[in-house]
Amino acid sequence: MNICVVGVGYVGLVTGTCFAELGLNVTCVDNDAAKIKMLKDGKVPIYEPGLEEMIKKNSGEGRLTFTSDLREGVSNALAVFIAVGTPQGDDGAADLQYVWEVARSIGETMEDYKVVVTKSTVPVGTGQKVAALIREHQKRPIPFDVTSNPEFLREGSAIEDFMRPNRVVVGADSDQAKAIMKDLYSPLYLLETPFVITNVETAEMIKYASNAFLATKISFINEMANICELVGADVNVVAKGMGLDRRIGSKFLHAGPGYGGSCFPKDTAAIARLAKEQGYTFQIVEAVMEVNRCQRLVMVDKIKAALGGDVKGKVLACLGLTFKPNTDDMRDSPSLVILPELMQAGATVRAFDPAGVTMARPMLPKEVIYCDNSYHACQGADALVLMTEWNQFRNLDWARVQEAMRGKVVVDLRNVYQPARMNELGLSYYSVGRPS
Ligand code: NAD
């Protein structure tokens, strides 16, 4: 089967490449000519473990091609996936301009039956509007179906998540579209992946409900961490004790600087906004967003307190900038709030991130000093701040760290290090929701 994926971002590129790996012929389309040129030259515009090799293999075997011409992608495809960005608009709602643009172009270019699949995260009602736009822009009436197939992959483990998903959600209104969607994903049936087949509106809602719930878990454990600090309890152990209850589950119960990235912040805002538009206040999600906003400032205060209440003239070694490890994605990363706040208060920041610096540079104050590795960042630092739990920060050579630093303070925003070990090393160690 020939398919087309529009948008070669984190979702589109992984989706297209993985479908090619599953044996489909895939044309990936993007209107960013520079990205398409890079991909044609064998370079990958994003950092995602394993992706480069898989693109190389499938391009080499002729199943994966790239173009900036939507017509070329759409013409031979039976299914056209829309995987463009749906960023947060000014009012909190999802900004759907890119989705509408693609829907109009699909209408203008299609010559025969297509299943148009919305993979982007979009609010309920988008499928219907995509269908209306396609119909409006067709030169003559051509049958098509619009389906919803929200994506649940996580950056950093996107390939594994796509190939072995917990579930595949498909919202479709016609039997033909359902059959084509099942056929597309048939290799995953062999792995006994559960499929949730429903109508378009429900599928669209499942994505927002999932992300809002995961964000709720994070804000919940972050507030729990703040309370643990007040009463001398250990949030890691609390989370373990909670998570072993199968009704709760252990995932997404890691206290830290709050959620970030390209999904949770905008998706919580979008579902809250969607509810508001219907005259309903989604109280839990509103609180989740507020807790998340505050948690970043709680981290700023924690770092200041660790340095005696004032960071003026202090040098901070910041390890990690991205919102999570194994990605170069800086969108809504906690570091974008925490570091400018500290710099505003007079701190100098020396930062190292294994993959995020190119994206971070234009988003952070220009005074940030970017370093080549962890030890370079620690040079002359009063405090080490662990911002993102990249694996390489888990086993630092502490003798080398201490030799490089001028101070002894370690602020671990991800609870990676063991307090007892840090004390043994003679470091003043602060983490999140654990006794210092
Ligand atoms: P992204 O910003 O990385 O990529 C979007 C791509 O779409 C860009 O390359 C852009 O150039 C392209 N594009 C925009 N308009 C276009 C047009 N008219 N024609 C062709 N290409 C166009 O976005 P992303 O992170 O891949 O997210 C895509 C969607 O998937 C969003 O709705 C997001 O919420 C959702 N999602 C993202 C993740 C994630 O982890 N990033 C996970 C699940 C779902």
PDB file of C-alpha atoms and ligand atoms in Angstrom, residues 6-12 29-32 35 83-86 98 101-102 120-121 151 153 155 207 262-263 266 331, ligand 1:
ATOM      1  CA  VAL A   6       2.313  15.265   5.758  1.00  0.00           C
ATOM      2  CA  GLY A   7       4.674  16.897   8.282  1.00  0.00           C
ATOM      3  CA  VAL A   8       8.129  15.478   9.042  1.00  0.00           C
ATOM      4  CA  GLY A   9       8.337  16.577  12.681  1.00  0.00           C
ATOM      5  CA  TYR A  10       8.772  14.255  15.655  1.00  0.00           C
ATOM      6  CA  VAL A  11       5.511  12.446  14.914  1.00  0.00           C
ATOM      7  CA  GLY A  12       5.351  12.514  11.112  1.00  0.00           C
ATOM      8  CA  VAL A  29       5.832  15.651   2.667  1.00  0.00           C
ATOM      9  CA  ASP A  30       6.798  18.880   4.400  1.00  0.00           C
ATOM     10  CA  ASN A  31       6.556  22.504   3.292  1.00  0.00           C
ATOM     11  CA  ASP A  32       9.840  23.222   5.064  1.00  0.00           C
ATOM     12  CA  LYS A  35      14.065  19.811   6.224  1.00  0.00           C
ATOM     13  CA  ALA A  83       0.961  15.030  11.189  1.00  0.00           C
ATOM     14  CA  VAL A  84       1.581  18.775  11.247  1.00  0.00           C
ATOM     15  CA  GLY A  85       1.972  20.824  14.429  1.00  0.00           C
ATOM     16  CA  THR A  86      -1.016  22.016  16.442  1.00  0.00           C
ATOM     17  CA  TYR A  98      -1.540  24.055   9.608  1.00  0.00           C
ATOM     18  CA  GLU A 101      -3.899  24.368   5.224  1.00  0.00           C
ATOM     19  CA  VAL A 102      -3.167  20.702   4.582  1.00  0.00           C
ATOM     20  CA  SER A 120      -1.975  15.468  14.910  1.00  0.00           C
ATOM     21  CA  THR A 121      -3.561  16.096  18.305  1.00  0.00           C
ATOM     22  CA  GLU A 151      -0.468   9.326  18.310  1.00  0.00           C
ATOM     23  CA  LEU A 153       4.549   8.016  21.111  1.00  0.00           C
ATOM     24  CA  GLU A 155      10.029  11.502  22.187  1.00  0.00           C
ATOM     25  CA  LYS A 207      -5.883  11.755  23.159  1.00  0.00           C
ATOM     26  CA  SER A 262       5.435  19.855  22.981  1.00  0.00           C
ATOM     27  CA  CYS A 263       2.357  18.008  24.254  1.00  0.00           C
ATOM     28  CA  LYS A 266      -0.531  22.731  25.092  1.00  0.00           C
ATOM     29  CA  ARG A 331       9.525  23.239  23.587  1.00  0.00           C
TER      30      ARG A 331
HETATM   31  P1  NAD B   1       6.641  19.359  14.748  1.00  0.00           P
HETATM   32  O1  NAD B   1       6.469  20.816  14.950  1.00  0.00           O
HETATM   33  O2  NAD B   1       7.895  18.691  15.165  1.00  0.00           O
HETATM   34  O3  NAD B   1       6.425  19.025  13.201  1.00  0.00           O
HETATM   35  C1  NAD B   1       5.398  19.530  12.429  1.00  0.00           C
HETATM   36  C2  NAD B   1       5.859  19.554  10.962  1.00  0.00           C
HETATM   37  O4  NAD B   1       4.767  19.925  10.126  1.00  0.00           O
HETATM   38  C3  NAD B   1       6.981  20.558  10.693  1.00  0.00           C
HETATM   39  O5  NAD B   1       8.070  19.905  10.069  1.00  0.00           O
HETATM   40  C4  NAD B   1       6.332  21.573   9.751  1.00  0.00           C
HETATM   41  O6  NAD B   1       7.231  22.117   8.820  1.00  0.00           O
HETATM   42  C5  NAD B   1       5.274  20.720   9.067  1.00  0.00           C
HETATM   43  N1  NAD B   1       4.186  21.490   8.440  1.00  0.00           N
HETATM   44  C6  NAD B   1       3.491  22.524   8.949  1.00  0.00           C
HETATM   45  N2  NAD B   1       2.590  22.949   8.037  1.00  0.00           N
HETATM   46  C7  NAD B   1       2.727  22.166   6.951  1.00  0.00           C
HETATM   47  C8  NAD B   1       2.076  22.129   5.697  1.00  0.00           C
HETATM   48  N3  NAD B   1       1.103  22.982   5.383  1.00  0.00           N
HETATM   49  N4  NAD B   1       2.466  21.197   4.806  1.00  0.00           N
HETATM   50  C9  NAD B   1       3.461  20.332   5.107  1.00  0.00           C
HETATM   51  N5  NAD B   1       4.105  20.330   6.287  1.00  0.00           N
HETATM   52  C10 NAD B   1       3.741  21.235   7.200  1.00  0.00           C
HETATM   53  O7  NAD B   1       5.379  18.691  15.445  1.00  0.00           O
HETATM   54  P2  NAD B   1       5.316  17.267  16.212  1.00  0.00           P
HETATM   55  O8  NAD B   1       5.962  17.348  17.534  1.00  0.00           O
HETATM   56  O9  NAD B   1       5.706  16.190  15.255  1.00  0.00           O
HETATM   57  O10 NAD B   1       3.741  17.179  16.471  1.00  0.00           O
HETATM   58  C11 NAD B   1       2.829  16.962  15.406  1.00  0.00           C
HETATM   59  C12 NAD B   1       1.472  16.664  16.015  1.00  0.00           C
HETATM   60  O11 NAD B   1       1.526  15.429  16.746  1.00  0.00           O
HETATM   61  C13 NAD B   1       0.981  17.705  17.016  1.00  0.00           C
HETATM   62  O12 NAD B   1      -0.407  17.819  16.907  1.00  0.00           O
HETATM   63  C14 NAD B   1       1.356  17.097  18.351  1.00  0.00           C
HETATM   64  O13 NAD B   1       0.521  17.546  19.391  1.00  0.00           O
HETATM   65  C15 NAD B   1       1.125  15.630  18.087  1.00  0.00           C
HETATM   66  N6  NAD B   1       1.921  14.724  18.951  1.00  0.00           N
HETATM   67  C16 NAD B   1       3.223  15.022  19.205  1.00  0.00           C
HETATM   68  C17 NAD B   1       3.981  14.150  19.990  1.00  0.00           C
HETATM   69  C18 NAD B   1       5.418  14.464  20.312  1.00  0.00           C
HETATM   70  O14 NAD B   1       5.972  13.789  21.189  1.00  0.00           O
HETATM   71  N7  NAD B   1       6.055  15.424  19.655  1.00  0.00           N
HETATM   72  C19 NAD B   1       3.405  12.972  20.479  1.00  0.00           C
HETATM   73  C20 NAD B   1       2.081  12.685  20.172  1.00  0.00           C
HETATM   74  C21 NAD B   1       1.351  13.584  19.390  1.00  0.00           C
END
